[in-house]
Amino acid sequence: MLLPRFELHRPSSVDEALTIAARHAGDCDFIAGGTDLLQNYKNRLNPRGHVVSLLGIDALQELSPTRIGALTTLARIEESETMRRELPILVEAASKVASPLVRQTATLGGNLLVETRCYYFNQSEFWRRSKGYCLKAEGDVCLVVPQKETCYAAFSGDMAPALMALGASARLKSLDGERIVKLTEFYEGDGIKRYVLRPGELVQGVELPPSATSLRGAYRKLRLRDTFDYPELGLAVTLGMEGEKIRELHVCAAAMETVPLCFDDLTGSLHGQPLSDSLIQLLGERIVKRVKPVKNTALSPNYRRKMVMVYLRRMLEQLATAGN
């Protein structure tokens, strides 16, 4: 399928990229690896007349346990011995994205900003025209939950929940300056307005607190095939123990709603308690009650919710014995 016509810009610095984006405000997209954006363009899903490539900006390609640039490929994260030793949950999450070939091109920033997915959106233009356009592209009504105000397309990235569970923050920059936003506060809104990123602003990368390396972590992904597929559920768990008691516990999920979810309000009250079967059961029940997936992906909402409990138990049991 052919791409629509657009003008490609290749800046060599962040400031140059931001200047070009401001010049074409409202008709411009940033592109990194292009593994998500270009397939959407081929389907004529909200294409723009100008595309600004970030691939020539070396400053966005750093990789360390405390700072990861937006242009760092998922393959670099997956293959990094330093990351495997210090932050294995990020290696695990990166290794579950798409396929090895895609991970050679796909970037951290692209995965954080990956387009939300839905039966009625991720289709060819011919399919959408024959069915009727949806609220997220060309239409004025959501076809999942029929109404005209909210898009229910699900967040489908793998790296966000893992980074959120480590306490990461996004480094953002615009022509007005830089700002740091906690990832738990970066995502908001519905399937169209997905984050607090302002027009003309780009993600430079993420910062992680030094304490992140003290946490044990795991990430599990529910999907139809073991490779290539987007998550039907992505669950990240990080755990810090003091003896037999919980010092720190974070649980974050992707693909259940329009933004990734973090359940610190449910896990915070468990700090200082022993990690027991009954505690895991209680936490799982509370999270399952909280999440509200809808029927807009391949697997049923009820099954996706039930798998939260299954994955949570398996991961906490794994992490509880990891330091022994």
CSV table of C-alpha atoms in Angstrom, one decimal:
chain,number,residue,atom,x,y,z
A,1,MET,CA,0.0,0.0,0.0
A,2,LEU,CA,1.4,3.4,-1.0
A,3,LEU,CA,2.1,6.2,1.5
A,4,PRO,CA,0.3,9.4,1.1
A,5,ARG,CA,2.3,12.4,-0.1
A,6,PHE,CA,4.1,14.4,2.5
A,7,GLU,CA,7.3,16.5,2.8
A,8,LEU,CA,10.0,14.9,4.9
A,9,HIS,CA,12.3,17.1,7.0
A,10,ARG,CA,15.6,15.9,8.4
A,11,PRO,CA,16.9,18.2,11.2
A,12,SER,CA,20.2,17.6,13.0
A,13,SER,CA,19.2,19.1,16.4
A,14,VAL,CA,16.2,19.1,18.7
A,15,ASP,CA,15.8,22.9,18.3
A,16,GLU,CA,15.8,22.7,14.5
A,17,ALA,CA,13.2,19.9,14.7
A,18,LEU,CA,11.0,22.0,17.0
A,19,THR,CA,11.4,25.1,14.7
A,20,ILE,CA,10.2,23.1,11.7
A,21,ALA,CA,7.3,21.6,13.7
A,22,ALA,CA,6.2,25.1,14.7
A,23,ARG,CA,6.4,26.3,11.2
A,24,HIS,CA,3.9,23.6,10.1
A,25,ALA,CA,1.8,23.5,13.3
A,26,GLY,CA,-1.3,21.4,12.9
A,27,ASP,CA,0.0,19.6,9.8
A,28,CYS,CA,3.1,17.9,11.1
A,29,ASP,CA,4.2,14.7,12.8
A,30,PHE,CA,7.5,13.7,14.3
A,31,ILE,CA,8.9,10.3,13.2
A,32,ALA,CA,11.5,8.1,14.8
A,33,GLY,CA,11.7,4.5,13.7
A,34,GLY,CA,8.4,4.8,11.9
A,35,THR,CA,7.2,1.3,12.7
A,36,ASP,CA,3.9,2.7,14.0
A,37,LEU,CA,3.4,6.0,12.2
A,38,LEU,CA,4.1,4.7,8.7
A,39,GLN,CA,1.6,1.8,8.9
A,40,ASN,CA,-1.0,4.2,10.0
A,41,TYR,CA,-0.1,6.5,7.2
A,42,LYS,CA,-0.5,3.6,4.7
A,43,ASN,CA,-4.0,3.1,6.1
A,44,ARG,CA,-4.7,6.9,5.7
A,45,LEU,CA,-5.1,7.3,9.4
A,46,ASN,CA,-4.7,11.0,10.1
A,47,PRO,CA,-1.7,11.6,7.9
A,48,ARG,CA,0.0,15.0,7.9
A,49,GLY,CA,1.6,17.1,5.1
A,50,HIS,CA,4.9,17.4,6.9
A,51,VAL,CA,6.9,14.7,8.7
A,52,VAL,CA,10.0,15.6,10.8
A,53,SER,CA,12.5,12.8,11.1
A,54,LEU,CA,14.4,12.7,14.4
A,55,LEU,CA,16.9,10.0,13.3
A,56,GLY,CA,19.8,12.5,12.7
A,57,ILE,CA,19.7,13.8,16.3
A,58,ASP,CA,22.5,12.0,18.2
A,59,ALA,CA,21.6,13.7,21.5
A,60,LEU,CA,18.4,11.5,21.7
A,61,GLN,CA,20.2,8.2,21.6
A,62,GLU,CA,21.8,8.0,25.1
A,63,LEU,CA,21.4,4.8,27.1
A,64,SER,CA,22.1,4.3,30.8
A,65,PRO,CA,20.3,3.0,33.9
A,66,THR,CA,19.3,6.6,34.8
A,67,ARG,CA,18.6,8.1,31.4
A,68,ILE,CA,17.4,6.7,28.1
A,69,GLY,CA,17.0,8.8,24.9
A,70,ALA,CA,13.8,8.7,22.9
A,71,LEU,CA,15.7,7.5,19.8
A,72,THR,CA,17.3,4.5,21.6
A,73,THR,CA,16.1,1.4,19.7
A,74,LEU,CA,14.4,-1.3,21.6
A,75,ALA,CA,17.0,-3.7,20.3
A,76,ARG,CA,19.8,-1.7,22.0
A,77,ILE,CA,17.9,-1.9,25.3
A,78,GLU,CA,17.3,-5.6,24.8
A,79,GLU,CA,20.9,-6.3,24.0
A,80,SER,CA,22.5,-4.0,26.6
A,81,GLU,CA,24.4,-6.0,29.3
A,82,THR,CA,24.2,-3.0,31.6
A,83,MET,CA,20.5,-2.8,31.3
A,84,ARG,CA,20.1,-6.5,31.8
A,85,ARG,CA,22.1,-6.3,35.0
A,86,GLU,CA,20.6,-3.1,36.4
A,87,LEU,CA,17.1,-2.9,35.0
A,88,PRO,CA,16.1,-6.3,33.7
A,89,ILE,CA,12.4,-5.5,33.6
A,90,LEU,CA,13.1,-3.0,30.7
A,91,VAL,CA,15.0,-5.7,28.8
A,92,GLU,CA,12.1,-8.0,29.3
A,93,ALA,CA,9.5,-5.5,28.2
A,94,ALA,CA,11.6,-4.4,25.1
A,95,SER,CA,12.1,-8.1,24.1
A,96,LYS,CA,8.3,-8.6,23.9
A,97,VAL,CA,7.7,-5.8,21.5
A,98,ALA,CA,6.7,-7.0,17.9
A,99,SER,CA,9.5,-9.0,16.4
A,100,PRO,CA,13.4,-8.9,16.4
A,101,LEU,CA,13.4,-7.1,13.0
A,102,VAL,CA,10.9,-4.4,14.2
A,103,ARG,CA,12.9,-3.9,17.4
A,104,GLN,CA,16.0,-3.0,15.3
A,105,THR,CA,14.1,0.1,14.2
A,106,ALA,CA,11.5,0.8,16.8
A,107,THR,CA,12.5,3.3,19.4
A,108,LEU,CA,11.7,3.9,23.1
A,109,GLY,CA,10.0,7.3,22.3
A,110,GLY,CA,7.9,5.7,19.6
A,111,ASN,CA,6.7,3.0,21.9
A,112,LEU,CA,5.8,5.5,24.6
A,113,LEU,CA,3.7,7.4,22.1
A,114,VAL,CA,2.4,4.5,20.2
A,115,GLU,CA,-1.1,5.0,18.6
A,116,THR,CA,-4.0,3.6,20.6
A,117,ARG,CA,-5.6,0.6,18.9
A,118,CYS,CA,-9.2,-0.5,18.1
A,119,TYR,CA,-11.0,-2.8,15.8
A,120,TYR,CA,-12.7,0.1,14.1
A,121,PHE,CA,-9.6,2.3,13.7
A,122,ASN,CA,-6.7,0.1,12.7
A,123,GLN,CA,-8.1,-0.9,9.3
A,124,SER,CA,-7.6,0.2,5.7
A,125,GLU,CA,-9.4,3.3,4.4
A,126,PHE,CA,-11.6,1.0,2.2
A,127,TRP,CA,-12.7,-1.1,5.3
A,128,ARG,CA,-13.4,2.0,7.4
A,129,ARG,CA,-15.4,3.7,4.6
A,130,SER,CA,-17.5,0.6,4.0
A,131,LYS,CA,-18.2,0.2,7.8
A,132,GLY,CA,-18.5,3.8,8.7
A,133,TYR,CA,-15.8,6.1,10.0
A,134,CYS,CA,-15.1,6.2,13.8
A,135,LEU,CA,-14.5,9.1,16.2
A,136,LYS,CA,-10.7,8.7,16.0
A,137,ALA,CA,-10.5,9.1,12.2
A,138,GLU,CA,-12.9,11.0,10.0
A,139,GLY,CA,-16.1,10.1,11.9
A,140,ASP,CA,-18.0,11.7,14.7
A,141,VAL,CA,-19.1,8.7,16.8
A,142,CYS,CA,-17.3,5.9,18.7
A,143,LEU,CA,-18.3,2.6,17.2
A,144,VAL,CA,-17.3,0.6,20.4
A,145,VAL,CA,-19.4,2.5,22.8
A,146,PRO,CA,-21.7,4.6,20.6
A,147,GLN,CA,-21.5,8.3,21.6
A,148,LYS,CA,-19.7,11.4,20.3
A,149,GLU,CA,-17.5,12.4,23.3
A,150,THR,CA,-15.0,9.7,24.2
A,151,CYS,CA,-12.8,7.4,22.1
A,152,TYR,CA,-12.2,4.0,23.7
A,153,ALA,CA,-9.1,2.9,21.7
A,154,ALA,CA,-6.7,1.0,24.0
A,155,PHE,CA,-3.1,2.1,24.8
A,156,SER,CA,-0.9,-0.6,23.2
A,157,GLY,CA,2.7,0.1,24.3
A,158,ASP,CA,4.9,-2.2,26.3
A,159,MET,CA,7.6,0.1,27.7
A,160,ALA,CA,5.3,2.6,29.5
A,161,PRO,CA,4.0,0.3,32.3
A,162,ALA,CA,7.5,-1.1,33.0
A,163,LEU,CA,9.0,2.5,33.2
A,164,MET,CA,6.0,3.7,35.3
A,165,ALA,CA,6.6,0.9,37.7
A,166,LEU,CA,10.2,2.1,38.1
A,167,GLY,CA,9.2,5.7,38.8
A,168,ALA,CA,10.4,7.1,35.5
A,169,SER,CA,9.8,10.6,34.2
A,170,ALA,CA,9.5,11.9,30.7
A,171,ARG,CA,11.9,14.7,29.5
A,172,LEU,CA,9.9,17.0,27.2
A,173,LYS,CA,11.0,20.0,25.2
A,174,SER,CA,9.4,22.7,23.2
A,175,LEU,CA,10.5,26.1,21.9
A,176,ASP,CA,9.3,27.5,25.3
A,177,GLY,CA,11.7,25.3,27.2
A,178,GLU,CA,12.1,21.9,28.9
A,179,ARG,CA,10.0,20.2,31.6
A,180,ILE,CA,10.0,16.9,33.4
A,181,VAL,CA,6.7,15.0,33.9
A,182,LYS,CA,6.3,11.8,35.9
A,183,LEU,CA,5.1,9.0,33.5
A,184,THR,CA,2.3,8.3,35.9
A,185,GLU,CA,1.1,11.8,35.2
A,186,PHE,CA,2.0,11.9,31.5
A,187,TYR,CA,-0.9,9.8,30.2
A,188,GLU,CA,-4.4,11.1,30.5
A,189,GLY,CA,-7.6,11.6,28.5
A,190,ASP,CA,-9.2,9.2,26.0
A,191,GLY,CA,-8.0,7.3,22.9
A,192,ILE,CA,-7.5,10.5,21.0
A,193,LYS,CA,-6.1,12.8,23.6
A,194,ARG,CA,-3.7,10.4,25.2
A,195,TYR,CA,-1.1,12.4,27.1
A,196,VAL,CA,-0.2,15.9,28.3
A,197,LEU,CA,2.2,16.5,25.4
A,198,ARG,CA,1.6,20.0,24.1
A,199,PRO,CA,1.4,20.9,20.4
A,200,GLY,CA,4.9,21.2,19.0
A,201,GLU,CA,6.5,19.5,22.0
A,202,LEU,CA,8.5,16.3,21.8
A,203,VAL,CA,9.7,13.6,24.1
A,204,GLN,CA,13.5,13.7,24.5
A,205,GLY,CA,13.7,10.6,26.6
A,206,VAL,CA,13.1,9.3,30.1
A,207,GLU,CA,14.9,9.7,33.4
A,208,LEU,CA,14.9,7.0,36.1
A,209,PRO,CA,15.6,7.5,39.8
A,210,PRO,CA,18.8,5.8,41.2
A,211,SER,CA,16.5,3.8,43.5
A,212,ALA,CA,15.0,2.0,40.4
A,213,THR,CA,17.9,-0.4,40.3
A,214,SER,CA,17.1,-1.6,43.8
A,215,LEU,CA,13.7,-3.0,42.7
A,216,ARG,CA,13.1,-6.5,41.4
A,217,GLY,CA,10.8,-6.3,38.3
A,218,ALA,CA,8.9,-8.4,35.8
A,219,TYR,CA,6.8,-7.8,32.8
A,220,ARG,CA,4.2,-10.2,31.2
A,221,LYS,CA,2.3,-9.7,28.0
A,222,LEU,CA,-0.9,-11.3,26.9
A,223,ARG,CA,-1.3,-11.7,23.1
A,224,LEU,CA,-2.6,-14.1,20.5
A,225,ARG,CA,0.9,-14.9,19.0
A,226,ASP,CA,4.2,-14.9,20.9
A,227,THR,CA,5.7,-12.5,18.4
A,228,PHE,CA,4.6,-9.4,16.6
A,229,ASP,CA,1.2,-8.9,18.2
A,230,TYR,CA,0.3,-5.8,20.2
A,231,PRO,CA,-0.6,-6.5,23.9
A,232,GLU,CA,-4.1,-7.6,24.9
A,233,LEU,CA,-2.7,-7.0,28.4
A,234,GLY,CA,0.7,-5.8,29.5
A,235,LEU,CA,1.4,-6.1,33.3
A,236,ALA,CA,4.5,-4.7,35.0
A,237,VAL,CA,5.4,-5.3,38.6
A,238,THR,CA,8.3,-4.0,40.7
A,239,LEU,CA,9.0,-5.1,44.2
A,240,GLY,CA,11.4,-4.0,47.0
A,241,MET,CA,11.6,-6.1,50.2
A,242,GLU,CA,13.0,-5.5,53.6
A,243,GLY,CA,13.4,-8.9,55.1
A,244,GLU,CA,10.1,-10.6,54.8
A,245,LYS,CA,8.1,-7.3,54.4
A,246,ILE,CA,7.2,-5.2,51.4
A,247,ARG,CA,9.3,-2.0,51.2
A,248,GLU,CA,7.9,-0.8,47.9
A,249,LEU,CA,5.4,-2.3,45.4
A,250,HIS,CA,4.2,-1.0,42.1
A,251,VAL,CA,1.8,-2.6,39.6
A,252,CYS,CA,1.1,-1.0,36.2
A,253,ALA,CA,-0.9,-2.2,33.2
A,254,ALA,CA,-1.3,-1.5,29.5
A,255,ALA,CA,-3.9,-2.3,26.9
A,256,MET,CA,-6.8,-2.4,29.4
A,257,GLU,CA,-8.0,1.2,28.9
A,258,THR,CA,-7.1,4.2,26.8
A,259,VAL,CA,-4.0,5.0,28.9
A,260,PRO,CA,-1.6,2.9,30.9
A,261,LEU,CA,-2.8,2.4,34.4
A,262,CYS,CA,-0.8,2.5,37.7
A,263,PHE,CA,-2.2,1.2,40.9
A,264,ASP,CA,-0.1,2.9,43.5
A,265,ASP,CA,-3.2,3.9,45.5
A,266,LEU,CA,-3.9,0.2,46.0
A,267,THR,CA,-0.3,-1.0,46.6
A,268,GLY,CA,0.8,1.8,48.9
A,269,SER,CA,-1.3,0.6,51.8
A,270,LEU,CA,0.5,-2.8,51.6
A,271,HIS,CA,4.0,-1.5,52.4
A,272,GLY,CA,5.3,-2.9,55.6
A,273,GLN,CA,3.3,-6.1,55.3
A,274,PRO,CA,4.5,-9.6,54.6
A,275,LEU,CA,4.0,-10.8,51.0
A,276,SER,CA,1.5,-13.6,51.5
A,277,ASP,CA,-0.9,-15.5,49.3
A,278,SER,CA,-3.8,-13.7,50.9
A,279,LEU,CA,-2.3,-10.3,50.2
A,280,ILE,CA,-1.7,-11.2,46.5
A,281,GLN,CA,-5.3,-12.4,46.2
A,282,LEU,CA,-6.6,-9.2,47.8
A,283,LEU,CA,-4.5,-7.0,45.6
A,284,GLY,CA,-5.5,-8.9,42.5
A,285,GLU,CA,-9.2,-8.7,43.3
A,286,ARG,CA,-8.9,-4.9,43.8
A,287,ILE,CA,-7.1,-4.4,40.5
A,288,VAL,CA,-9.5,-6.6,38.6
A,289,LYS,CA,-12.4,-4.6,40.0
A,290,ARG,CA,-10.7,-1.4,39.0
A,291,VAL,CA,-9.9,-2.1,35.3
A,292,LYS,CA,-12.6,-1.7,32.7
A,293,PRO,CA,-11.6,-3.0,29.2
A,294,VAL,CA,-14.1,-2.9,26.4
A,295,LYS,CA,-14.6,-5.1,23.4
A,296,ASN,CA,-12.3,-3.4,20.9
A,297,THR,CA,-9.5,-6.0,20.6
A,298,ALA,CA,-9.3,-9.7,19.8
A,299,LEU,CA,-9.8,-11.1,23.2
A,300,SER,CA,-12.8,-10.6,25.4
A,301,PRO,CA,-12.8,-8.0,28.1
A,302,ASN,CA,-13.6,-10.6,30.8
A,303,TYR,CA,-10.7,-12.8,29.8
A,304,ARG,CA,-8.3,-9.9,29.8
A,305,ARG,CA,-9.4,-8.9,33.3
A,306,LYS,CA,-9.1,-12.5,34.6
A,307,MET,CA,-5.5,-12.7,33.3
A,308,VAL,CA,-4.5,-9.7,35.5
A,309,MET,CA,-4.9,-12.0,38.5
A,310,VAL,CA,-3.1,-14.8,36.9
A,311,TYR,CA,-0.1,-12.7,35.8
A,312,LEU,CA,0.0,-10.8,39.1
A,313,ARG,CA,0.2,-13.9,41.1
A,314,ARG,CA,2.9,-15.5,38.9
A,315,MET,CA,5.1,-12.4,38.9
A,316,LEU,CA,4.9,-11.7,42.6
A,317,GLU,CA,5.7,-15.3,43.4
A,318,GLN,CA,8.6,-15.1,41.0
A,319,LEU,CA,9.9,-11.8,42.5
A,320,ALA,CA,9.5,-12.9,46.1
A,321,THR,CA,12.0,-15.7,45.6
A,322,ALA,CA,14.3,-13.8,43.2
A,323,GLY,CA,16.5,-12.5,45.9
A,324,ASN,CA,16.8,-15.7,47.9
